[in-house]
XYZ file of C-alpha atoms in Angstrom:
710
model
C 138.753 195.419 99.705
C 137.623 196.285 103.226
C 134.744 194.411 104.770
C 132.323 194.960 107.627
C 129.943 192.722 109.486
C 126.295 192.486 108.484
C 123.219 192.092 110.705
C 119.731 191.382 109.389
C 116.739 190.952 111.698
C 113.061 190.385 110.943
C 110.867 191.280 113.944
C 107.526 189.435 113.962
C 104.708 188.241 116.165
C 105.195 184.957 118.062
C 106.488 182.272 115.682
C 105.421 178.579 115.759
C 107.611 177.118 118.542
C 108.119 173.677 117.018
C 109.394 175.255 113.794
C 111.444 178.116 115.259
C 114.894 176.520 115.188
C 114.482 175.403 111.561
C 113.191 178.824 110.570
C 116.152 180.564 112.212
C 118.746 178.239 110.701
C 117.165 178.464 107.243
C 116.953 182.268 107.324
C 120.628 182.698 108.248
C 121.943 179.941 105.982
C 120.093 181.109 102.864
C 121.131 184.732 103.392
C 124.787 183.721 103.654
C 124.625 181.350 100.687
C 123.103 184.028 98.455
C 125.653 186.646 99.487
C 128.505 184.203 98.856
C 127.084 183.353 95.433
C 127.126 187.042 94.533
C 130.672 187.525 95.863
C 129.540 189.812 98.678
C 130.486 187.379 101.445
C 134.024 186.007 101.578
C 135.533 182.648 102.465
C 136.288 184.127 105.892
C 132.633 184.988 106.521
C 131.144 183.384 109.641
C 127.367 183.016 109.945
C 125.621 183.264 113.324
C 121.903 182.498 113.449
C 119.572 184.082 116.004
C 116.004 182.978 116.684
C 113.655 183.937 119.478
C 109.858 183.753 119.677
C 109.575 187.171 117.990
C 112.575 187.434 115.711
C 114.710 185.765 113.058
C 118.177 187.235 112.591
C 121.566 186.535 111.064
C 125.002 188.028 111.732
C 127.434 187.519 108.846
C 131.044 188.631 109.182
C 133.352 189.993 106.445
C 130.717 191.291 104.024
C 131.772 193.557 101.146
C 130.017 196.769 100.159
C 130.534 195.790 96.534
C 131.587 192.504 94.986
C 134.671 192.441 92.792
C 134.190 192.740 89.037
C 134.536 189.409 87.344
C 136.129 188.568 83.991
C 133.835 186.221 82.081
C 134.526 184.344 78.863
C 131.414 183.261 77.002
C 131.191 180.889 74.080
C 129.207 182.483 71.259
C 128.986 180.077 68.305
C 131.118 178.065 65.881
C 133.372 180.146 63.627
C 131.587 178.767 60.552
C 128.322 180.208 61.865
C 129.659 183.540 63.121
C 131.885 184.471 60.186
C 131.278 184.327 56.459
C 133.976 182.988 54.057
C 135.490 186.476 53.878
C 135.860 186.673 57.649
C 133.103 189.230 58.109
C 130.571 188.824 60.965
C 127.253 187.259 60.095
C 123.955 188.728 61.233
C 123.691 185.946 63.814
C 126.991 187.029 65.409
C 126.103 190.740 65.385
C 122.738 189.992 66.956
C 124.398 187.870 69.676
C 127.001 190.560 70.457
C 124.302 193.232 70.644
C 122.368 191.124 73.125
C 125.479 190.928 75.293
C 125.882 194.715 75.242
C 128.970 194.772 73.008
C 129.706 197.749 70.717
C 128.944 196.604 67.144
C 129.145 200.020 65.474
C 132.388 198.860 63.891
C 131.820 195.144 63.016
C 135.446 194.571 62.070
C 136.654 195.900 65.408
C 134.023 193.863 67.246
C 135.231 190.687 65.524
C 138.863 191.536 66.236
C 138.062 191.602 69.954
C 136.782 188.034 69.866
C 138.897 184.965 70.537
C 139.016 181.842 68.407
C 139.703 178.536 70.126
C 139.185 174.823 69.412
C 135.857 173.471 70.656
C 135.599 169.785 69.942
C 136.124 169.142 66.232
C 135.588 172.741 65.185
C 136.685 176.228 66.181
C 134.395 178.538 68.150
C 134.223 182.243 68.899
C 134.538 183.412 72.502
C 133.651 186.813 73.964
C 135.523 188.246 76.942
C 133.679 190.721 79.124
C 133.912 192.250 82.574
C 130.824 191.714 84.720
C 130.330 194.435 87.279
C 130.153 193.089 90.810
C 126.893 193.317 92.744
C 126.435 196.095 95.280
C 125.327 195.231 98.819
C 122.121 197.233 98.436
C 120.876 195.192 95.482
C 122.556 191.944 96.527
C 121.125 191.942 100.041
C 117.660 192.682 98.691
C 117.888 189.647 96.429
C 119.312 187.491 99.232
C 116.618 188.610 101.678
C 113.840 187.873 99.196
C 115.309 184.413 98.622
C 115.739 183.734 102.348
C 112.086 184.576 103.026
C 110.879 182.548 100.049
C 112.794 179.467 101.176
C 111.718 179.514 104.822
C 110.268 176.105 105.776
C 107.008 177.684 106.908
C 104.585 175.083 108.294
C 101.516 177.198 107.535
C 101.187 180.638 105.914
C 98.784 183.297 107.154
C 97.527 186.392 105.340
C 97.371 189.823 106.902
C 96.874 193.359 105.654
C 99.252 196.303 105.762
C 98.415 199.839 106.701
C 99.229 201.996 103.654
C 98.992 205.614 102.599
C 95.895 204.815 100.561
C 92.489 206.172 101.486
C 91.451 202.626 102.311
C 93.684 201.187 105.076
C 94.651 197.567 104.655
C 94.657 197.738 100.880
C 97.807 195.588 100.593
C 97.947 191.945 101.742
C 100.991 189.942 102.770
C 101.387 186.195 103.141
C 103.850 185.114 105.816
C 104.135 182.810 108.787
C 103.242 185.632 111.220
C 102.677 189.411 110.862
C 106.025 191.231 110.606
C 106.539 194.567 112.369
C 110.184 195.483 111.933
C 113.245 195.017 109.749
C 116.880 195.727 110.612
C 119.743 195.670 108.093
C 123.089 197.033 109.293
C 126.415 196.856 107.469
C 128.704 197.960 110.248
C 126.772 200.982 111.536
C 125.193 201.846 108.168
C 121.592 200.960 107.378
C 121.256 198.991 104.141
C 118.094 200.237 102.373
C 116.283 196.953 101.774
C 112.583 196.146 102.050
C 110.582 193.066 102.988
C 106.945 192.290 103.775
C 105.992 195.951 103.431
C 108.749 197.075 105.828
C 111.755 199.343 105.312
C 115.029 198.467 107.031
C 116.216 200.542 109.977
C 118.536 200.239 112.962
C 116.054 199.619 115.783
C 114.140 196.641 117.143
C 112.027 195.790 120.155
C 112.898 193.725 123.194
C 110.922 191.696 125.738
C 107.196 192.489 125.834
C 107.225 193.182 129.593
C 110.779 193.431 130.862
C 112.714 195.480 128.313
C 114.481 198.548 129.767
C 113.589 200.514 126.625
C 110.576 200.181 124.393
C 112.753 200.638 121.301
C 116.215 199.097 121.236
C 118.523 201.121 118.978
C 121.446 199.181 117.561
C 124.752 201.040 117.294
C 126.127 198.585 114.740
C 125.856 195.002 113.549
C 128.160 193.641 116.258
C 126.183 195.162 119.142
C 122.992 193.238 118.321
C 123.104 190.400 120.888
C 124.474 192.600 123.686
C 121.973 195.411 123.083
C 119.051 192.994 123.086
C 120.260 191.373 126.293
C 121.018 194.596 128.165
C 118.266 196.909 126.870
C 115.734 194.391 125.600
C 115.970 191.582 128.207
C 116.183 189.054 125.381
C 118.700 186.266 124.813
C 118.656 186.354 121.014
C 120.650 183.166 120.385
C 118.550 179.986 120.381
C 121.560 177.904 121.439
C 122.508 180.253 124.303
C 118.914 180.446 125.509
C 118.650 176.653 125.436
C 121.900 176.267 127.376
C 120.634 178.759 129.968
C 117.435 176.730 130.418
C 119.464 173.530 130.881
C 121.626 175.291 133.483
C 118.627 176.638 135.366
C 116.802 173.286 135.271
C 119.800 171.554 136.844
C 120.207 174.301 139.443
C 116.514 174.183 140.381
C 116.591 170.384 140.730
C 119.647 170.648 142.970
C 117.858 173.225 145.100
C 114.891 170.858 145.558
C 117.354 168.238 146.828
C 116.894 164.524 147.393
C 118.764 163.592 144.219
C 115.901 164.666 141.950
C 116.482 165.528 138.313
C 114.415 167.062 135.532
C 113.150 164.627 132.937
C 115.291 164.581 129.790
C 113.402 165.438 126.614
C 115.268 167.154 123.778
C 112.116 167.966 121.786
C 110.453 169.553 124.833
C 113.621 171.529 125.559
C 113.678 172.881 121.988
C 110.000 173.790 122.146
C 110.295 175.618 125.477
C 113.393 177.454 124.193
C 111.205 178.690 121.346
C 108.531 179.932 123.744
C 110.596 182.238 125.954
C 112.921 185.180 125.311
C 114.546 185.294 128.746
C 113.968 182.061 130.702
C 113.291 181.896 134.418
C 112.899 178.388 135.885
C 110.531 178.032 138.854
C 109.730 175.066 141.103
C 106.068 174.080 141.409
C 104.217 171.185 143.048
C 100.965 169.225 142.914
C 99.109 167.080 145.458
C 100.781 163.750 146.232
C 97.489 161.892 145.821
C 97.897 162.180 142.044
C 101.016 159.970 142.214
C 98.647 156.981 142.450
C 98.038 157.474 138.737
C 100.598 155.785 136.431
C 103.495 158.194 136.090
C 103.486 157.918 132.295
C 100.054 159.589 132.279
C 101.100 162.429 134.551
C 104.388 162.992 132.738
C 102.687 163.046 129.350
C 100.005 165.545 130.344
C 102.572 167.838 131.986
C 104.924 167.734 129.002
C 102.452 167.715 126.120
C 99.797 170.081 127.435
C 101.669 172.394 129.791
C 105.316 172.225 128.607
C 106.488 171.481 132.155
C 109.552 169.484 133.184
C 108.521 166.775 135.712
C 111.065 165.949 138.416
C 112.136 162.336 138.931
C 113.792 160.901 142.020
C 117.072 158.973 142.012
C 115.188 155.750 141.148
C 113.466 157.364 138.170
C 110.087 157.651 139.917
C 107.947 160.729 139.443
C 107.821 163.194 142.352
C 105.036 165.693 143.031
C 107.283 168.594 141.988
C 107.835 169.978 138.508
C 109.714 172.833 136.851
C 108.190 175.662 134.834
C 110.202 177.783 132.395
C 108.647 181.233 132.740
C 109.161 184.135 130.340
C 109.049 186.700 133.152
C 111.151 187.228 136.282
C 109.048 189.063 138.887
C 110.533 189.912 142.282
C 107.793 187.786 143.855
C 107.215 184.663 141.746
C 104.470 183.250 143.983
C 101.697 184.367 141.627
C 103.387 182.689 138.653
C 103.994 179.497 140.644
C 100.442 179.457 141.993
C 98.984 180.035 138.536
C 100.875 177.112 137.043
C 99.898 174.849 139.929
C 96.222 175.768 139.445
C 96.473 175.104 135.714
C 98.011 171.637 136.049
C 95.623 170.400 138.745
C 92.576 169.863 136.449
C 94.788 168.014 133.949
C 96.015 165.618 136.617
C 92.474 165.242 137.979
C 91.292 164.247 134.496
C 94.052 161.640 134.273
C 93.075 160.238 137.678
C 89.417 160.139 136.666
C 90.210 158.289 133.430
C 92.398 155.803 135.287
C 89.757 155.113 137.936
C 86.972 154.738 135.366
C 88.994 152.450 133.072
C 89.720 150.018 135.877
C 85.999 149.433 136.431
C 85.984 147.300 133.258
C 88.387 144.436 132.561
C 90.389 144.187 129.366
C 88.573 140.927 128.611
C 85.223 142.733 128.648
C 86.485 145.133 125.976
C 87.451 142.474 123.407
C 84.034 142.447 121.761
C 84.146 146.230 121.340
C 87.170 145.960 119.038
C 84.836 144.617 116.371
C 83.168 148.039 116.191
C 86.391 149.967 115.572
C 87.499 150.237 111.935
C 91.188 149.533 111.369
C 91.319 149.833 107.573
C 88.554 149.746 104.995
C 90.277 146.874 103.147
C 91.490 145.002 106.215
C 88.472 145.235 108.479
C 88.100 146.104 112.149
C 90.486 146.106 115.072
C 88.702 142.934 116.189
C 89.598 141.177 112.931
C 93.113 142.523 113.221
C 93.429 141.141 116.762
C 92.367 137.701 115.517
C 95.018 137.848 112.790
C 97.680 138.812 115.318
C 96.553 135.865 117.486
C 96.897 133.433 114.588
C 100.334 134.747 113.623
C 101.495 134.750 117.265
C 100.406 131.129 117.644
C 102.402 130.117 114.540
C 105.511 131.876 115.873
C 105.101 130.525 119.413
C 104.823 126.941 118.113
C 108.272 127.334 116.522
C 109.886 128.995 119.534
C 108.367 127.250 122.528
C 105.849 124.877 124.033
C 102.140 124.902 124.850
C 102.738 127.316 127.726
C 104.253 129.941 125.415
C 101.463 129.407 122.880
C 98.806 129.992 125.551
C 100.526 133.084 126.984
C 101.082 134.604 123.528
C 97.453 133.929 122.603
C 96.159 135.688 125.718
C 98.448 138.687 125.250
C 97.597 138.967 121.539
C 93.842 138.778 122.237
C 94.020 141.616 124.772
C 96.849 143.712 123.288
C 94.584 146.190 121.471
C 91.793 146.447 124.046
C 93.278 149.512 125.748
C 92.423 151.437 122.558
C 88.876 151.491 123.948
C 89.853 153.021 127.296
C 89.285 156.672 128.212
C 92.954 157.186 129.032
C 94.216 156.041 125.615
C 91.382 157.963 123.981
C 92.754 161.110 125.596
C 96.439 160.190 125.231
C 96.977 157.868 122.220
C 100.714 157.822 122.974
C 99.953 155.620 126.006
C 98.538 152.677 124.051
C 100.198 149.480 125.194
C 101.505 151.158 128.343
C 98.006 151.486 129.790
C 97.163 147.969 128.637
C 100.003 146.726 130.842
C 98.689 148.607 133.892
C 95.141 147.372 133.376
C 96.333 143.790 132.832
C 98.082 143.872 136.202
C 94.931 145.276 137.790
C 92.956 142.401 136.222
C 95.345 139.916 137.835
C 96.802 138.603 134.563
C 100.359 138.528 135.909
C 103.613 140.222 134.907
C 104.327 138.059 131.858
C 101.062 138.966 130.127
C 101.126 142.574 131.348
C 104.682 143.117 130.104
C 103.861 141.466 126.774
C 100.858 143.760 126.257
C 102.891 146.822 127.223
C 105.851 145.809 125.040
C 104.081 144.618 121.912
C 104.584 148.006 120.206
C 108.345 147.860 120.840
C 110.707 148.852 119.446
C 108.762 152.059 118.806
C 111.754 154.055 117.523
C 115.466 153.731 116.726
C 117.360 152.735 119.841
C 114.233 151.717 121.751
C 114.474 148.616 123.937
C 113.057 145.280 122.769
C 110.227 143.399 124.524
C 111.288 142.058 127.927
C 110.110 138.453 127.608
C 109.562 135.818 124.943
C 105.794 136.253 125.032
C 106.255 139.954 124.320
C 108.663 139.176 121.486
C 106.174 136.772 119.904
C 103.268 139.238 120.082
C 105.410 142.191 118.949
C 106.641 140.196 115.964
C 103.103 139.076 115.151
C 101.774 142.626 115.388
C 104.441 144.100 113.100
C 104.215 141.245 110.607
C 100.427 141.626 110.466
C 100.858 145.295 109.585
C 103.602 144.690 107.015
C 102.026 141.714 105.236
C 98.593 143.327 105.307
C 99.684 146.684 103.928
C 101.897 145.141 101.257
C 99.074 142.750 100.417
C 96.701 145.621 99.592
C 99.415 147.620 97.803
C 99.720 150.275 100.507
C 103.499 150.773 100.210
C 105.656 153.678 101.415
C 106.478 156.254 98.741
C 109.260 158.812 99.080
C 108.952 160.526 102.448
C 105.414 159.286 102.964
C 104.969 156.267 105.206
C 101.644 156.762 107.032
C 101.620 153.270 108.545
C 105.304 153.439 109.612
C 106.183 150.347 107.569
C 109.892 151.227 107.527
C 109.900 151.400 111.312
C 107.960 148.127 111.552
C 110.456 146.426 109.231
C 113.399 147.617 111.326
C 111.592 146.371 114.424
C 111.223 142.900 112.900
C 114.897 142.947 111.897
C 116.060 143.947 115.365
C 114.013 141.290 117.133
C 115.074 138.510 114.779
C 118.731 139.567 114.745
C 119.423 140.779 118.270
C 117.523 137.917 119.901
C 118.945 135.448 117.339
C 115.533 133.832 116.994
C 115.426 130.459 115.220
C 113.001 131.742 112.598
C 113.512 131.804 108.825
C 112.360 135.121 107.367
C 110.705 133.775 104.200
C 108.870 131.019 106.086
C 107.788 133.580 108.669
C 106.287 135.859 106.022
C 104.580 132.957 104.255
C 103.143 131.651 107.537
C 101.499 135.038 108.075
C 99.390 134.859 104.896
C 96.667 132.387 106.001
C 95.517 134.755 108.749
C 94.244 137.203 106.097
C 92.143 134.764 104.080
C 91.200 136.380 100.770
C 91.580 139.992 101.936
C 95.050 140.409 100.420
C 97.257 139.180 97.616
C 100.596 137.508 98.240
C 103.249 140.262 98.235
C 105.715 138.491 100.511
C 108.481 138.565 97.891
C 108.245 142.351 97.606
C 108.074 142.582 101.398
C 111.197 140.418 101.759
C 113.034 142.751 99.356
C 111.844 145.703 101.459
C 113.089 144.120 104.692
C 116.504 143.208 103.250
C 116.800 146.749 101.886
C 116.094 148.164 105.368
C 118.600 145.684 106.821
C 121.269 146.774 104.339
C 120.770 150.434 105.240
C 120.907 149.649 108.955
C 124.130 147.667 108.590
C 125.807 150.440 106.600
C 124.848 152.890 109.350
C 126.554 150.557 111.823
C 129.845 150.964 109.944
C 129.958 148.000 107.573
C 131.041 148.786 104.026
C 128.641 148.535 101.093
C 130.776 145.691 99.664
C 130.648 143.691 102.897
C 126.901 144.148 103.256
C 126.286 143.354 99.599
C 128.368 140.167 99.802
C 126.449 138.816 102.804
C 122.930 139.873 101.830
C 123.339 138.655 98.241
C 122.735 135.158 99.644
C 119.546 136.299 101.430
C 120.408 134.614 104.755
C 117.142 133.489 106.334
C 118.330 133.605 109.946
C 118.978 137.293 110.503
C 120.785 136.502 113.742
C 123.628 135.064 111.648
C 124.168 138.197 109.570
C 126.497 139.910 112.048
C 128.722 136.796 112.301
C 128.877 136.546 108.520
C 129.891 140.199 108.223
C 132.678 139.712 110.762
C 133.869 136.687 108.788
C 133.796 138.583 105.488
C 135.767 141.460 106.982
C 138.374 139.044 108.355
C 138.574 137.260 104.991
C 138.970 140.535 103.083
C 142.045 141.314 105.196
C 143.816 138.105 104.056
C 146.459 138.373 101.306
C 144.599 135.677 99.317
C 141.273 137.539 99.399
C 141.617 139.766 96.337
C 142.697 136.935 94.035
C 139.984 134.577 95.289
C 137.289 137.255 95.002
C 138.367 137.980 91.416
C 138.413 134.265 90.627
C 134.977 133.913 92.168
C 133.670 136.668 89.955
C 135.186 134.962 86.917
C 133.633 131.626 87.913
C 130.231 133.280 88.387
C 130.393 134.730 84.869
C 131.389 131.365 83.394
C 128.563 129.529 85.151
C 126.000 132.164 84.140
C 126.791 131.543 80.479
C 126.665 127.769 80.881
C 123.432 125.803 80.976
C 122.419 124.435 84.406
C 125.761 123.107 85.582
C 125.797 120.117 87.920
C 128.416 120.163 90.715
C 129.704 116.743 89.673
C 133.303 115.850 88.809
C 134.614 112.670 87.162
C 138.242 112.010 88.102
C 138.704 110.044 84.886
C 138.066 113.174 82.844
C 140.619 115.296 84.694
C 143.379 115.644 82.087
C 145.467 118.666 83.042
C 147.750 118.652 86.081
C 146.270 121.951 87.332
C 142.699 120.660 87.383
C 143.811 117.483 89.145
C 145.540 119.502 91.858
C 142.487 121.755 92.281
C 140.267 118.692 92.646
C 142.596 117.206 95.302
C 142.728 120.545 97.132
C 138.940 120.766 97.133
C 138.653 117.274 98.656
C 141.101 118.254 101.393
C 139.906 121.766 102.210
C 136.139 121.837 101.630
C 135.096 119.184 104.203
C 136.944 121.076 106.930
C 135.462 124.409 105.823
C 131.984 122.849 105.759
C 132.372 121.484 109.293
C 133.377 124.929 110.498
C 130.438 126.478 108.643
C 127.946 124.048 110.172
C 129.395 124.816 113.613
C 128.737 128.521 112.991
C 132.421 129.459 112.839
C 132.155 131.434 109.612
C 135.455 133.243 110.061
C 137.398 129.968 110.357
C 135.512 128.524 107.383
C 136.537 131.370 105.071
C 140.120 131.325 106.325
C 140.298 127.600 105.578
C 139.071 128.221 102.036
C 141.838 130.796 101.513
C 144.209 127.851 101.068
C 142.630 127.307 97.636
C 144.198 130.407 96.148
C 147.275 128.728 94.649
C 145.457 125.815 92.954
C 142.713 128.167 91.709
C 145.293 130.525 90.170
C 147.094 127.576 88.592
C 143.813 126.239 87.203
C 142.970 129.459 85.386
C 146.543 129.804 84.147
C 146.774 126.287 82.721
C 143.295 124.988 81.931
C 140.869 125.872 79.130
C 137.428 125.580 80.749
C 135.387 125.693 77.562
C 137.205 122.852 75.859
C 135.962 121.655 72.485
C 135.214 118.179 73.860
C 131.822 118.431 75.528
C 132.576 115.902 78.277
C 135.761 117.768 79.292
C 133.929 121.100 79.244
C 131.062 119.834 81.424
C 133.486 118.211 83.848
C 135.498 121.399 84.234
C 132.318 123.430 84.691
C 131.257 120.910 87.344
C 134.610 121.377 89.085
C 134.112 125.146 89.100
C 130.532 124.720 90.323
C 131.814 122.622 93.241
C 134.376 125.320 94.018
C 131.766 128.073 93.691
C 129.289 126.341 96.012
C 131.977 125.715 98.626
C 133.304 129.268 98.637
C 129.970 131.083 98.730
C 128.223 129.563 101.698
C 129.055 132.447 104.034
C 128.787 135.246 101.470
C 129.005 135.936 97.762
C 132.752 136.582 97.661
C 132.597 137.816 94.078
C 131.000 141.010 95.477
C 134.347 141.795 97.133
C 136.135 141.984 93.782
C 137.173 145.500 92.839
């Protein structure tokens, strides 16, 4: 059957910019999926999504006018239910056939048309029919309704439609924004579908101010993007519009010169792409005096409030120039540039004012004020929280360093939250920690303390850098552990997608610091040492928290490319020093590649099962009770191999340790071939179980090798 390309566009008022890309992708994807399900789109069909501030559209190639009829075989009922002993149809069968639209005027003929086939232990009756394929008119209507219903709309609004009734606005519609136009073209033919009170046509509207024609008439489905660009001054494709902005940003930065570049921010780029229909990048500037304010403040206000792209120099320092992505392209852009410069100036002046005012008070003078800020109704104030972080930081610092580290960590922990009381952080919460670092330097506290205060929230996100110094590591660990132990202690655990206190992120932060810095800290002891800081405010949930952390660690390791078996084998032993986990995984992978690995893993699994069934087995072997030649040889092999493997293990050479143990394969195989472990004589049985326990303990120091068994 011949096919043509399909174009569907919904023309609306300005859509939410942060949701636009998802809305566009969802609209196109759901339309295509529904058409494929109905047989109207083919395997060759290609879907192209379009999304601009005022439109959602989809171009789908190779769409049929009518889907092919489909032969369907339907099971009706067992023969014993559908036919009486004489072979005549029962009322149940006739009723079922009537419901399916079959001709039952001649029951005998109706039964003759049925098929009998085995179905389990009995025979069943099957009805063959030809289902008429869906037409594009009805199929597209269903697909369009489904696409609109499934849009991930952040917030619905209600508006009224003008109707032919005496009372205008009688009908109400709920949608993300008021819709004003609908296009549905199959080739050059309009498909008569409706949506949101609109009837489909072949025309749309272009740019509000720069379109060549008020109404853009589409010749056919394939002319959509070109017609909008040429007549409507709109780049309909989100991806093409985004690429054009990137190109213009780079070109504008090059024109400014001096090696400057626009700040990289994918989320900002997506948002700006969703705000303009035909981008025009312009260079603007502000007074250099504002550069005395920390650049993080200026960058944040320009990006968050104005959607500007600040320009950085070759060293990454903020310049006094920035880029604006305008939605209009006047011959003289001076008015647009001047307007944007006037708009940003009060924002930067506010930031400068906040910075100047904040520096009039020291961080130390703000400590008392933390006691007036509620952190959590069950965990007290920010002041109480700061004291807990101090106590935890002191416990960690005592394990990692000397009195100097303890003192530095205590100072940083005491002051770490004080910038929450500053005007700048009150206006821009994203700057907490960062501003604390600036104010600490102003107070003369030195780089170590300032960096620790600034870094104690790190890592803030996946891939973020870790704190720069040991003091920062100690305070960051203390801060995250306080949050984790406290929230678990009051039963405030993450559920599904909900994690309001970012406990998953905090857990990954703890893992990264312990592992990547290879800190000499045992996880369980660390969690237990955190408890006293809370007094009687919480219950002990450290076991559940440990499970949570190991679960996060397992997921992280799998994302890094380790197999589920490798991760399971290592984490089954709950290694306390997370810095050792990577070495253990490397060792397990190397061991698994050995020819002896499969047999030893299987034997290990067998030994584990034997020992589970036995009562508390002691790893003790009496040579006198070794009767069989195979158990004697295994005992001798253990005495030769295990000490060497243990020395390598203690030296941290886990790979060598496991390779050394691979030499036990032959005696282990011989043991299971020639020795009955559960002998009738109790002393022999216990001795052989002790031998296996010794073997099991020796082989599972690096990882639980039984987890590698297929």
